[in-house]
mmCIF file of N, CA and C in Angstrom:
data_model
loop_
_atom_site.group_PDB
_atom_site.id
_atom_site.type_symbol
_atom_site.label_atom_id
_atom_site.label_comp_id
_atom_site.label_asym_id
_atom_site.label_seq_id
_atom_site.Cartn_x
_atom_site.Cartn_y
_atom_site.Cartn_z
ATOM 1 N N UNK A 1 -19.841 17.626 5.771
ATOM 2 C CA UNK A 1 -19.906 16.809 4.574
ATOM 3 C C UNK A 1 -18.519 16.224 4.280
ATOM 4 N N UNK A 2 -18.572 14.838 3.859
ATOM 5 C CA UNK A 2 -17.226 14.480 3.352
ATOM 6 C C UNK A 2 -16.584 14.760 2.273
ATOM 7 N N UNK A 3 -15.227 15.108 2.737
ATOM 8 C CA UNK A 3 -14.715 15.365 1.426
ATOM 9 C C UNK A 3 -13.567 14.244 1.175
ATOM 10 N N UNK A 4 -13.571 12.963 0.943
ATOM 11 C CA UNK A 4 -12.690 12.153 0.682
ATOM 12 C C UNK A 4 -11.940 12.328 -0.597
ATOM 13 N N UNK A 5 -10.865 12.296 -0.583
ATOM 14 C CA UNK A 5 -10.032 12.188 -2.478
ATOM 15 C C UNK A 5 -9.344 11.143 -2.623
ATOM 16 N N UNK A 6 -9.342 10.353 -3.334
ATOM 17 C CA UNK A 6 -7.948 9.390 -3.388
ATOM 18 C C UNK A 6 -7.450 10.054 -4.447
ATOM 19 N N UNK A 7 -5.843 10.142 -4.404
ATOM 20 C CA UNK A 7 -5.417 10.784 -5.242
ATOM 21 C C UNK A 7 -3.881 9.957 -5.599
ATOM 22 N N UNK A 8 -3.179 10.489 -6.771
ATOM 23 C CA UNK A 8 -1.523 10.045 -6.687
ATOM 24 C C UNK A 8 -0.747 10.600 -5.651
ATOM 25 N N UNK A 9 -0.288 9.397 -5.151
ATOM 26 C CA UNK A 9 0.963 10.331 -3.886
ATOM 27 C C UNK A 9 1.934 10.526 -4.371
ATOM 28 N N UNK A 10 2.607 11.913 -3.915
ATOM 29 C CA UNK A 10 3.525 12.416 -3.780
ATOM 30 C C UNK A 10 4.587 12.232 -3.015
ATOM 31 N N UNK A 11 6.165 13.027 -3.521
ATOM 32 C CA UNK A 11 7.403 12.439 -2.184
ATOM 33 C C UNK A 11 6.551 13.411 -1.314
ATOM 34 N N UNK A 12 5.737 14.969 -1.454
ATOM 35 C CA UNK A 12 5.976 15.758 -0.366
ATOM 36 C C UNK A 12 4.816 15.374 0.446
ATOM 37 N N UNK A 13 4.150 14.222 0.029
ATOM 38 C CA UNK A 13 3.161 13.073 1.706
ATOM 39 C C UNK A 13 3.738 12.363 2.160
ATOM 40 N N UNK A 14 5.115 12.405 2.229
ATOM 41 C CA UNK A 14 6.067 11.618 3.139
ATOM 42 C C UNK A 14 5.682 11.505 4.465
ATOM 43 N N UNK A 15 5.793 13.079 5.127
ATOM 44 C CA UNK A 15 5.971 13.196 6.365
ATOM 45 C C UNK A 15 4.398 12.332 6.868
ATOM 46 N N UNK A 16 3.301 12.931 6.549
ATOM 47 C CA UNK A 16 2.446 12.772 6.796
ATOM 48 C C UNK A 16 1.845 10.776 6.593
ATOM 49 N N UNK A 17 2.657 10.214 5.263
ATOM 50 C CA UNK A 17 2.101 8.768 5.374
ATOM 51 C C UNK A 17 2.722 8.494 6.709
ATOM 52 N N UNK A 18 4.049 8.847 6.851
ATOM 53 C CA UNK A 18 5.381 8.010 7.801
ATOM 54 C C UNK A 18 3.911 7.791 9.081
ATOM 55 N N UNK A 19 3.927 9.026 9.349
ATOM 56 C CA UNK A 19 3.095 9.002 10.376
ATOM 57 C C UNK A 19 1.981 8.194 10.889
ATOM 58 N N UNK A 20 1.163 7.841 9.979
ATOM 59 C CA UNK A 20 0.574 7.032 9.603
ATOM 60 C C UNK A 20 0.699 5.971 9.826
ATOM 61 N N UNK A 21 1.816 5.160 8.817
ATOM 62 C CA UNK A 21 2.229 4.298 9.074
ATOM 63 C C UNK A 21 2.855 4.141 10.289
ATOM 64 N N UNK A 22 3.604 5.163 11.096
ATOM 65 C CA UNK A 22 4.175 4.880 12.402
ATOM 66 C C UNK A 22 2.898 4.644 13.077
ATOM 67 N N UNK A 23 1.653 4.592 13.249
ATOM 68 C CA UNK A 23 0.655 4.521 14.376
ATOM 69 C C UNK A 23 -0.176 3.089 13.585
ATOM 70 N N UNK A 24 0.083 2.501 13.025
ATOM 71 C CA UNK A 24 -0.578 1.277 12.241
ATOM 72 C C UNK A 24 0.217 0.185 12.511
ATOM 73 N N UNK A 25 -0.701 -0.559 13.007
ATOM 74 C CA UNK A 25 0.131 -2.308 13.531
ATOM 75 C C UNK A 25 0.101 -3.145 12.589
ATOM 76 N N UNK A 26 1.453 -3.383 12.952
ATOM 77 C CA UNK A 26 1.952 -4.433 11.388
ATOM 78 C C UNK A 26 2.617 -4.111 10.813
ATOM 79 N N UNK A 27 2.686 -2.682 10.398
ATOM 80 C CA UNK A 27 3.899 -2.016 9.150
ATOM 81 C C UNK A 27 5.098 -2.936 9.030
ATOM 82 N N UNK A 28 5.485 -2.880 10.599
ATOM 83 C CA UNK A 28 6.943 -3.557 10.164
ATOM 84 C C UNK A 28 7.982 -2.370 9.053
ATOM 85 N N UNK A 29 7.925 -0.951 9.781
ATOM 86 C CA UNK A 29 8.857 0.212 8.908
ATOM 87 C C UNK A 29 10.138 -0.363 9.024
ATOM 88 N N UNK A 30 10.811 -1.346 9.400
ATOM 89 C CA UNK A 30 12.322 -1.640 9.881
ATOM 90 C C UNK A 30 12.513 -2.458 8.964
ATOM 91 N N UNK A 31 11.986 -3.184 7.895
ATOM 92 C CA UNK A 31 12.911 -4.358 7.141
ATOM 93 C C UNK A 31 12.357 -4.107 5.820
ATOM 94 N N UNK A 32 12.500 -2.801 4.982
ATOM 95 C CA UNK A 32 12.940 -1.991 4.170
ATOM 96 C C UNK A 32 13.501 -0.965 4.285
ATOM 97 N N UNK A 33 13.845 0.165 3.301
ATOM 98 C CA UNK A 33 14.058 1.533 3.513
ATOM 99 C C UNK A 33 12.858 2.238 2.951
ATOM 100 N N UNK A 34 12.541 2.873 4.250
ATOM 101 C CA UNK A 34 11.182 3.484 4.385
ATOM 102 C C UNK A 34 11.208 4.816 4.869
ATOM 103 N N UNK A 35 12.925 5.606 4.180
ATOM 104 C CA UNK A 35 13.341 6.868 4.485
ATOM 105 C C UNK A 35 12.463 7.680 3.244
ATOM 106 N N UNK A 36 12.517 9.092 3.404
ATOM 107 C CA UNK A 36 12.156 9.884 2.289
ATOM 108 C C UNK A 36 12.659 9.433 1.072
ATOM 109 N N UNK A 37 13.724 9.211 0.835
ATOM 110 C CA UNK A 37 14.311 8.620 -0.335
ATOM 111 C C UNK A 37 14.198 7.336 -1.020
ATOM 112 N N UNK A 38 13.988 6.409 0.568
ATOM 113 C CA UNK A 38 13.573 4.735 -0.137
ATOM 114 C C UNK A 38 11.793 5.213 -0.683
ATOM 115 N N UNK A 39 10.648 5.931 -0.190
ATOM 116 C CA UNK A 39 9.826 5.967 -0.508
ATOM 117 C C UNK A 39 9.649 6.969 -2.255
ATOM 118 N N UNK A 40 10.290 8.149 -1.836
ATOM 119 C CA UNK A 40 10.543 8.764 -3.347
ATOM 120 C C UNK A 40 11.108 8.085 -4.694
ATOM 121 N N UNK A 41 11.811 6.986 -4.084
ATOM 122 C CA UNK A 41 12.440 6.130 -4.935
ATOM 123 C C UNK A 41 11.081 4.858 -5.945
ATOM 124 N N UNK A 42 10.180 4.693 -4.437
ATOM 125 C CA UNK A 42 9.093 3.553 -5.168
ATOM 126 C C UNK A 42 8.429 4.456 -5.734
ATOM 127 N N UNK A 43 7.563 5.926 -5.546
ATOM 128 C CA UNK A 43 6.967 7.027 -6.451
ATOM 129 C C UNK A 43 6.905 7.049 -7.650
ATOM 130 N N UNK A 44 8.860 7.442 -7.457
ATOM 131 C CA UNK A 44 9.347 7.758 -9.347
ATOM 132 C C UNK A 44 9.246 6.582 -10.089
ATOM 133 N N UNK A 45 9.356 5.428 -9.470
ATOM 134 C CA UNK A 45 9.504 4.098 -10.602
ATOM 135 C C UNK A 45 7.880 3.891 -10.472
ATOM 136 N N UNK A 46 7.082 4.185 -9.870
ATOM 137 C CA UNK A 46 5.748 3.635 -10.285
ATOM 138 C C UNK A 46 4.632 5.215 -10.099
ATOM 139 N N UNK A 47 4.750 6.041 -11.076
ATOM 140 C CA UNK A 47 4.040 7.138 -10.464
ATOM 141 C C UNK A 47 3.000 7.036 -10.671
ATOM 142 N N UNK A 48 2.040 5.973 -11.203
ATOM 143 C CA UNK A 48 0.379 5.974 -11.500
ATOM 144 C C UNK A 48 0.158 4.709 -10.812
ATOM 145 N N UNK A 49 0.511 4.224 -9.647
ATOM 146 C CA UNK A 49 0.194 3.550 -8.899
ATOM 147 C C UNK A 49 0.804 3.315 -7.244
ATOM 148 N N UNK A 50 0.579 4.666 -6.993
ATOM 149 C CA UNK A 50 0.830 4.933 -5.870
ATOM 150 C C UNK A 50 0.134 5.647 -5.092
ATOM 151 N N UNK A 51 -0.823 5.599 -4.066
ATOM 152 C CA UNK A 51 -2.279 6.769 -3.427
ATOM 153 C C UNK A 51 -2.546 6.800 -2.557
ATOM 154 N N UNK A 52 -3.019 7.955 -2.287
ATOM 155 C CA UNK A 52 -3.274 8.272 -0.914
ATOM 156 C C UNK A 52 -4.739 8.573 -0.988
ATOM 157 N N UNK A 53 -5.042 8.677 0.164
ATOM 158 C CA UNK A 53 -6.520 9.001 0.837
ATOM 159 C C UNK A 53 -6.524 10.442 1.164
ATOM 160 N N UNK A 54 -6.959 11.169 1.206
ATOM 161 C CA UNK A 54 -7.005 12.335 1.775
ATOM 162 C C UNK A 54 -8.735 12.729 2.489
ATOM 163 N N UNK A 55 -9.032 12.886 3.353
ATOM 164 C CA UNK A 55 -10.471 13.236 4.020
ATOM 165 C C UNK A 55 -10.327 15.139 4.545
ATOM 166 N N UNK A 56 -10.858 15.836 3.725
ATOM 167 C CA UNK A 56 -10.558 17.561 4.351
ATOM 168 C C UNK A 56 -9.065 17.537 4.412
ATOM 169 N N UNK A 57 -8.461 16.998 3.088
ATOM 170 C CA UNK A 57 -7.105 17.557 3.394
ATOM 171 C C UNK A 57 -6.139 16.882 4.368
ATOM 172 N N UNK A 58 -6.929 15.808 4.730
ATOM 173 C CA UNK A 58 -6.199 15.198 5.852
ATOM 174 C C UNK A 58 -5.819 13.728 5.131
ATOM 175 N N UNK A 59 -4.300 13.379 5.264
ATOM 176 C CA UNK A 59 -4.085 12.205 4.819
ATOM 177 C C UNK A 59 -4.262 11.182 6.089
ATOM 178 N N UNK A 60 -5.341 9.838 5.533
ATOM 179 C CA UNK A 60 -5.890 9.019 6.168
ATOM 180 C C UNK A 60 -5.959 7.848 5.679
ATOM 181 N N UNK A 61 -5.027 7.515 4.248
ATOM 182 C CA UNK A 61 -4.765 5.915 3.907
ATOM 183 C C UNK A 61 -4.080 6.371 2.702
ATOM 184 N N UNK A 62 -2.803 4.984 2.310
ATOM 185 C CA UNK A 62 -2.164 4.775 1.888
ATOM 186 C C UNK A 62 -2.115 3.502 0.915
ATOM 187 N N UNK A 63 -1.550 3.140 -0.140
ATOM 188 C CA UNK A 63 -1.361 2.044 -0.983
ATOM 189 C C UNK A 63 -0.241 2.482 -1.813
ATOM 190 N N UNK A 64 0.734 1.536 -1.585
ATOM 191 C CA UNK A 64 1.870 1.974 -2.965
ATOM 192 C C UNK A 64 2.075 0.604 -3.554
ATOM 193 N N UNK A 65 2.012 0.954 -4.806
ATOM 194 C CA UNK A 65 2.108 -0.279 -5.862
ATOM 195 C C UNK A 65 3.308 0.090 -6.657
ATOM 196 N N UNK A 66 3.542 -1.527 -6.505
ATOM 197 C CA UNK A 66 5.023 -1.274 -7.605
ATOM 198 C C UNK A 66 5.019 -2.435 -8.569
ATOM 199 N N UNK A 67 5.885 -2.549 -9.585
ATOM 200 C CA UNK A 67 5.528 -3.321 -10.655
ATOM 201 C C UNK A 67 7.075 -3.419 -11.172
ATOM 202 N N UNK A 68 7.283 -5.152 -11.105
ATOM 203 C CA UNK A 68 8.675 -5.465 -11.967
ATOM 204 C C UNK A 68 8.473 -5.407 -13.467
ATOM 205 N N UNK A 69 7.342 -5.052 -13.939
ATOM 206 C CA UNK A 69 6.869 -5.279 -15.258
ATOM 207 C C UNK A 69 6.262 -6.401 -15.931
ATOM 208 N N UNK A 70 5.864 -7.334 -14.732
ATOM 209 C CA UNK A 70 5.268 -8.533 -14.925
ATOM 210 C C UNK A 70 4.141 -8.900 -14.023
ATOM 211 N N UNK A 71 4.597 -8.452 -12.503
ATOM 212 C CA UNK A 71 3.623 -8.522 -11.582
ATOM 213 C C UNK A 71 3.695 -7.485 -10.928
ATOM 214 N N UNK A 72 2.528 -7.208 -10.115
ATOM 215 C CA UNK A 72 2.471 -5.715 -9.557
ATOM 216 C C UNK A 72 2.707 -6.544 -8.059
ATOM 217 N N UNK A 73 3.082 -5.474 -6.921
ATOM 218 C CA UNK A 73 2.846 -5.588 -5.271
ATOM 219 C C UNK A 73 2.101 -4.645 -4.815
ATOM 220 N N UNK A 74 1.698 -4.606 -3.887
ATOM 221 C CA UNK A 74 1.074 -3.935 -2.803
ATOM 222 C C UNK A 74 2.086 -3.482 -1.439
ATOM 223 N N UNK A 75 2.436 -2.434 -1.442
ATOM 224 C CA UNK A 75 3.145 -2.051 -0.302
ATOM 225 C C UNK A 75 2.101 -0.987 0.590
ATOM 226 N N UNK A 76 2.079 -0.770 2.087
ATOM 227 C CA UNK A 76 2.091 0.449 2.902
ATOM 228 C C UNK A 76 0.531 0.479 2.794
ATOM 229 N N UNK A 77 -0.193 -0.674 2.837
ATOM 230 C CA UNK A 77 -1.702 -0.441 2.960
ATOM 231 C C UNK A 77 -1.906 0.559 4.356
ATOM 232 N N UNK A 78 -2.175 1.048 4.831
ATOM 233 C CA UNK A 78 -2.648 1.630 6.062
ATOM 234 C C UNK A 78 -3.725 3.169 5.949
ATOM 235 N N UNK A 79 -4.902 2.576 6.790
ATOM 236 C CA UNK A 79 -5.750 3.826 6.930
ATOM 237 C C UNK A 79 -5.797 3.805 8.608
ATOM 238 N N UNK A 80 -6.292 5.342 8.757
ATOM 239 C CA UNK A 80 -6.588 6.075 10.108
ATOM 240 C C UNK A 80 -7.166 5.331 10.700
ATOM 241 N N UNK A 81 -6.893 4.935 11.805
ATOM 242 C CA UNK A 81 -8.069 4.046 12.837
ATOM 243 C C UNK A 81 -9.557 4.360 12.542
ATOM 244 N N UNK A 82 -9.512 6.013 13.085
ATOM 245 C CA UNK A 82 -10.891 6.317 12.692
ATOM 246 C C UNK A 82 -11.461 6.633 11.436
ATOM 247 N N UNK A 83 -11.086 6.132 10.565
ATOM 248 C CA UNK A 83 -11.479 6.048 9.363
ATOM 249 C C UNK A 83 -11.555 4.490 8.399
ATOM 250 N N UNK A 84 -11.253 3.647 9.585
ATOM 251 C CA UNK A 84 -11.589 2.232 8.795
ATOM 252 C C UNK A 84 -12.982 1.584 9.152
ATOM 253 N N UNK A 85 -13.621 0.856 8.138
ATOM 254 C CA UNK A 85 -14.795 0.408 7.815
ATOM 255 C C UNK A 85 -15.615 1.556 6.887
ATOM 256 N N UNK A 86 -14.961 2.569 6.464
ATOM 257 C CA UNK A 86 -15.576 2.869 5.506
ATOM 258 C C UNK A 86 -15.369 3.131 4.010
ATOM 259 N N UNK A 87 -14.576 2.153 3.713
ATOM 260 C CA UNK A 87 -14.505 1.599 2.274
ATOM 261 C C UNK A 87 -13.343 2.176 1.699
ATOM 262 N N UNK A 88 -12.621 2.645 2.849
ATOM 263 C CA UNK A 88 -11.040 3.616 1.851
ATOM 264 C C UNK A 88 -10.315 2.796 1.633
ATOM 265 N N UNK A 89 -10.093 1.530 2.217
ATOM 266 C CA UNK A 89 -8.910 1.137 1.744
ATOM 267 C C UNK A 89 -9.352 0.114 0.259
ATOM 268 N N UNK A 90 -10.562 -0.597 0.294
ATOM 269 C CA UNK A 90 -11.204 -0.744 -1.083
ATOM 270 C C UNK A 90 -11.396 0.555 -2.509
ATOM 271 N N UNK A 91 -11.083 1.394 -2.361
ATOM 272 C CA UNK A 91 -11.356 2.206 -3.197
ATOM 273 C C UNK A 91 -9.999 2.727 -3.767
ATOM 274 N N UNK A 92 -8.933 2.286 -2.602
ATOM 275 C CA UNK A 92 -6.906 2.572 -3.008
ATOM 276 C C UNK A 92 -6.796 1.424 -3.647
ATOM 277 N N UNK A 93 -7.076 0.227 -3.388
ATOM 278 C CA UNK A 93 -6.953 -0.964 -4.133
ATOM 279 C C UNK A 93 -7.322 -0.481 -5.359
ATOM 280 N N UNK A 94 -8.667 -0.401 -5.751
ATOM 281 C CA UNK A 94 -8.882 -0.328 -7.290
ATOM 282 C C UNK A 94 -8.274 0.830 -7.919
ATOM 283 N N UNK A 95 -8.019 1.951 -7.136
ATOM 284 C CA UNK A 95 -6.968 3.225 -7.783
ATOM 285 C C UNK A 95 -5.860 2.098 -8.256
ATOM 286 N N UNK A 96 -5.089 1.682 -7.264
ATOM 287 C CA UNK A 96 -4.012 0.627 -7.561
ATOM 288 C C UNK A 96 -4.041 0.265 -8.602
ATOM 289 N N UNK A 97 -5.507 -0.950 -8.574
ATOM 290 C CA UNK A 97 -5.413 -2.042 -9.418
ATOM 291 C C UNK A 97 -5.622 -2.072 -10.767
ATOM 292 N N UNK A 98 -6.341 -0.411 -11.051
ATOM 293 C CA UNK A 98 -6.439 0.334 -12.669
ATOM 294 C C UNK A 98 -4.887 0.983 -12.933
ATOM 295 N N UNK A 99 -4.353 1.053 -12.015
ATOM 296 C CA UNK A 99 -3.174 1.516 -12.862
ATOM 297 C C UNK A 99 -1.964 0.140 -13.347
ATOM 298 N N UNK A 100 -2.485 -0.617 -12.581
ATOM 299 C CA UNK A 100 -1.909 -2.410 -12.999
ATOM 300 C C UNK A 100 -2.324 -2.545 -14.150
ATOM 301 N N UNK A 101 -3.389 -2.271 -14.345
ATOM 302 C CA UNK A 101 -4.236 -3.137 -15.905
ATOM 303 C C UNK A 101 -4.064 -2.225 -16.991
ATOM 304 N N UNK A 102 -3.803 -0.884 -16.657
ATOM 305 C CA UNK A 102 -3.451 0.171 -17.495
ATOM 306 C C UNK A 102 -1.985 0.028 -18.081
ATOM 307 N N UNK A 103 -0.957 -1.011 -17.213
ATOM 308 C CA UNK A 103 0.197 -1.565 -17.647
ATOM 309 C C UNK A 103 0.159 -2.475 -18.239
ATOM 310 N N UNK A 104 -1.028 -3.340 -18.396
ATOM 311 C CA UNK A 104 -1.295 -4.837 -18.370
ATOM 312 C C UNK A 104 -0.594 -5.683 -17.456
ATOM 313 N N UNK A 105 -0.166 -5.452 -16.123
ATOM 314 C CA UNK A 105 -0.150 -6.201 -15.210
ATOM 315 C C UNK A 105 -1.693 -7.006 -14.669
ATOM 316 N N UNK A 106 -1.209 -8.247 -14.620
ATOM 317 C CA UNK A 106 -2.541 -9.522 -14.498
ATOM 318 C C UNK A 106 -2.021 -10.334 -13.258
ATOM 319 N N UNK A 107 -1.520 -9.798 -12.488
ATOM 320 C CA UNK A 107 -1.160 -10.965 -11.146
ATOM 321 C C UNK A 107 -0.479 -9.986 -10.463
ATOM 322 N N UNK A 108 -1.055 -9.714 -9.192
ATOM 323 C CA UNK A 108 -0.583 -9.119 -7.728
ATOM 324 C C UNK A 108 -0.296 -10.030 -6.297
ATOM 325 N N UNK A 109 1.030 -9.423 -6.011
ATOM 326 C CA UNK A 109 1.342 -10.198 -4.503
ATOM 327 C C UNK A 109 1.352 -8.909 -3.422
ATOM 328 N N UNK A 110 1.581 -9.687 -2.411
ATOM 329 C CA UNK A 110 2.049 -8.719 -1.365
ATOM 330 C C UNK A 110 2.231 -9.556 0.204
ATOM 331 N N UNK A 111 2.686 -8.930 0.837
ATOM 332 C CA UNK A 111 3.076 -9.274 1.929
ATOM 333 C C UNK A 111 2.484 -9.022 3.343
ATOM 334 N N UNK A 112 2.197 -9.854 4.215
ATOM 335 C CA UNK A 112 1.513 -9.520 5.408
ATOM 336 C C UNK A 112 2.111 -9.845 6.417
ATOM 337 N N UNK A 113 2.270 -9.570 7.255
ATOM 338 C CA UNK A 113 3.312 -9.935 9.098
ATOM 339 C C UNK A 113 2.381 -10.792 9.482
ATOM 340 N N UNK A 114 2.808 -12.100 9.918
ATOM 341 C CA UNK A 114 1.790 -13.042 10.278
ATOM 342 C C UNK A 114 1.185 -12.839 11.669
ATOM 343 N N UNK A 115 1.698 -11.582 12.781
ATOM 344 C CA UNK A 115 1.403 -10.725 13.565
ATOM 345 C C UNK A 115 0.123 -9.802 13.422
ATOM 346 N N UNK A 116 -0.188 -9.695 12.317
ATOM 347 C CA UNK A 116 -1.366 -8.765 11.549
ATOM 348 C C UNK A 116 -2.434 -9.341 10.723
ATOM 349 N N UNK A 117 -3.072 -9.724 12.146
ATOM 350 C CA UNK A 117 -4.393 -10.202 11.740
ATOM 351 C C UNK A 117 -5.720 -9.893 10.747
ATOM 352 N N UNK A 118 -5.963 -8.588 11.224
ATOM 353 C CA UNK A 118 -6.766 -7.218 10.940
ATOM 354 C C UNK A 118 -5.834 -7.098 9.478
ATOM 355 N N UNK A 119 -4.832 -6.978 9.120
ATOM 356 C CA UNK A 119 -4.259 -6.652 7.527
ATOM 357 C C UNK A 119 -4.932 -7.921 6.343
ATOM 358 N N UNK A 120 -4.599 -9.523 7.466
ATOM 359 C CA UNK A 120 -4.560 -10.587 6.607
ATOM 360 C C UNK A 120 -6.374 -10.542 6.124
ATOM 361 N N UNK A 121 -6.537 -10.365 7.377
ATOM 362 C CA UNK A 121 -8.509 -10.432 6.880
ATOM 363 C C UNK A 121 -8.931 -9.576 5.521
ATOM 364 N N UNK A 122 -8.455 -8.531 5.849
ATOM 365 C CA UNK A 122 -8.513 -7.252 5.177
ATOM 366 C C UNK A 122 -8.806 -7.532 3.680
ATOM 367 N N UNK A 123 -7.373 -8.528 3.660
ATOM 368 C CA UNK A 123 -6.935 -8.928 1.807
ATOM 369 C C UNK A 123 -7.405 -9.915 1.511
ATOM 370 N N UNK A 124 -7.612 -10.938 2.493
ATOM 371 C CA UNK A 124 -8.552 -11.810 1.904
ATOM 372 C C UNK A 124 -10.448 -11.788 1.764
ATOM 373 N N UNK A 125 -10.585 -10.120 2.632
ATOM 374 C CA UNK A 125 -11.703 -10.033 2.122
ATOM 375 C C UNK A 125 -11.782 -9.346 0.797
ATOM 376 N N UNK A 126 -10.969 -8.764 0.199
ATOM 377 C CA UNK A 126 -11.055 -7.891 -1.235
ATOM 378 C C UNK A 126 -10.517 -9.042 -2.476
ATOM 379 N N UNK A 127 -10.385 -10.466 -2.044
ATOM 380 C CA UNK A 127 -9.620 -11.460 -2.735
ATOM 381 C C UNK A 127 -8.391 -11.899 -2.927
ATOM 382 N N UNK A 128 -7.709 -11.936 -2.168
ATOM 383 C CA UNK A 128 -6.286 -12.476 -2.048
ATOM 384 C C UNK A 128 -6.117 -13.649 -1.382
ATOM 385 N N UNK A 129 -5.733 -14.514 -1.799
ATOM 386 C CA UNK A 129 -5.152 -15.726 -1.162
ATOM 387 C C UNK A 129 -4.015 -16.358 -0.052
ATOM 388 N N UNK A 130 -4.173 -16.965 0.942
ATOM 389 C CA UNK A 130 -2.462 -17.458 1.103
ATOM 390 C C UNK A 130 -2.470 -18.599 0.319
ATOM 391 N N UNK A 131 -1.007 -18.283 -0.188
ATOM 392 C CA UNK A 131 -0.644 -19.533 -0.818
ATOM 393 C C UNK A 131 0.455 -20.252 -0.110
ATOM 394 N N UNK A 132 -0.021 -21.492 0.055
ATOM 395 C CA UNK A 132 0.720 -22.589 1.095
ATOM 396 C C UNK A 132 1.885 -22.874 0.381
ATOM 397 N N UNK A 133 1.927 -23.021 -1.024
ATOM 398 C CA UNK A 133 3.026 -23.715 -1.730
ATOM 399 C C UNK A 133 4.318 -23.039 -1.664
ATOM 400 N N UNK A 134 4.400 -21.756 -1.013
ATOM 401 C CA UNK A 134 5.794 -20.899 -1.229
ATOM 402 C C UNK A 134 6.446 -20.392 0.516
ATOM 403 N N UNK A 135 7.007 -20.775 0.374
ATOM 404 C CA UNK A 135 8.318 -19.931 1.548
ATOM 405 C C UNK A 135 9.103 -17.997 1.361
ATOM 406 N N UNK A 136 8.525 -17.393 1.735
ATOM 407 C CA UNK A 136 9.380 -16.475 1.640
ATOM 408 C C UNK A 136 10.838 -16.036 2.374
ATOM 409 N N UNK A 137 11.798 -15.595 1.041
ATOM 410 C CA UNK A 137 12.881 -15.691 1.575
ATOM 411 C C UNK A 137 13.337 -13.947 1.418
ATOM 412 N N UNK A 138 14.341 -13.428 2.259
ATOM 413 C CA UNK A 138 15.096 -12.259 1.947
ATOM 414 C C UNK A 138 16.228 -11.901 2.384
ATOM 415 N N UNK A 139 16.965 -11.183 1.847
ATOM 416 C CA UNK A 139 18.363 -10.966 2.105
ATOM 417 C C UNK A 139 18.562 -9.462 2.694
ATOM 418 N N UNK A 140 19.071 -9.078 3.484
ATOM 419 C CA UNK A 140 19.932 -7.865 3.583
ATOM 420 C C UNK A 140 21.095 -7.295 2.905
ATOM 421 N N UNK A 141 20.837 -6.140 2.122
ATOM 422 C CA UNK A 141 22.461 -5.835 1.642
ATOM 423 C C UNK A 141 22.950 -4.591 2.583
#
């Protein structure tokens, strides 16, 4: 029988998202800090919108949301190979997207590797748009 949870993540599902995310195409872990500390860091500033999947205890998808206080993002979507098509990563979204509206955040972005096909479908099947009108830019410090 399944036992799926989505729940709030924690710093101590570090080890276990990394992992995760290390076996998921697209992440792109190299152009943030996506150490224990850069991730404990997005946690503490957003702790009711950040979740994991868990199936028997087993972490098997991810969503971290963060919020400048105006608009929310979507970071670190990723579920288990063998665990996609069955509705986990729709069910982290709306964990997400109630803790947005519970801020009154009303407008979400996020980012996709134009390499990551399977991600872009993903979001534009749950409603997300590309929007043609913008260039993204970023800096290194």
């Amino acid at each position: 029988m399944r036992q799926l949870e989505i729940r709030l993540m924690k710093p101590d599902d570090y080890e276990a998202a990394y992992a995760l995310w290390s076996q998921t195409p697209g992440m792109n872990l190299k152009s943030l800090n996506n150490s224990y500390d850069g991730i404990k860091a997005i946690i503490d500033h957003n702790p009711t919108t950040c979740f994991v999947a868990e199936d028997a205890g087993q972490l098997v998808g991810t969503l971290l949301g963060g919020t400048d206080g105006r608009k929310g993002y979507f970071y670190h979507m990723a579920i288990a190979e063998a665990h996609r098509g069955q509705h986990i990563g729709s069910q982290l979204v709306q964990a997400v997207l109630k803790g947005f509206k519970d801020q009154n955040i009303v407008k979400i972005g996020l980012f996709t590797t134009n390499d990551n096909p399977d991600g872009r479908a993903f979001w534009e099947h749950v409603g997300f748009k590309v929007r043609p009108d913008i260039t993204y830019l970023d800096l290194d410090l």
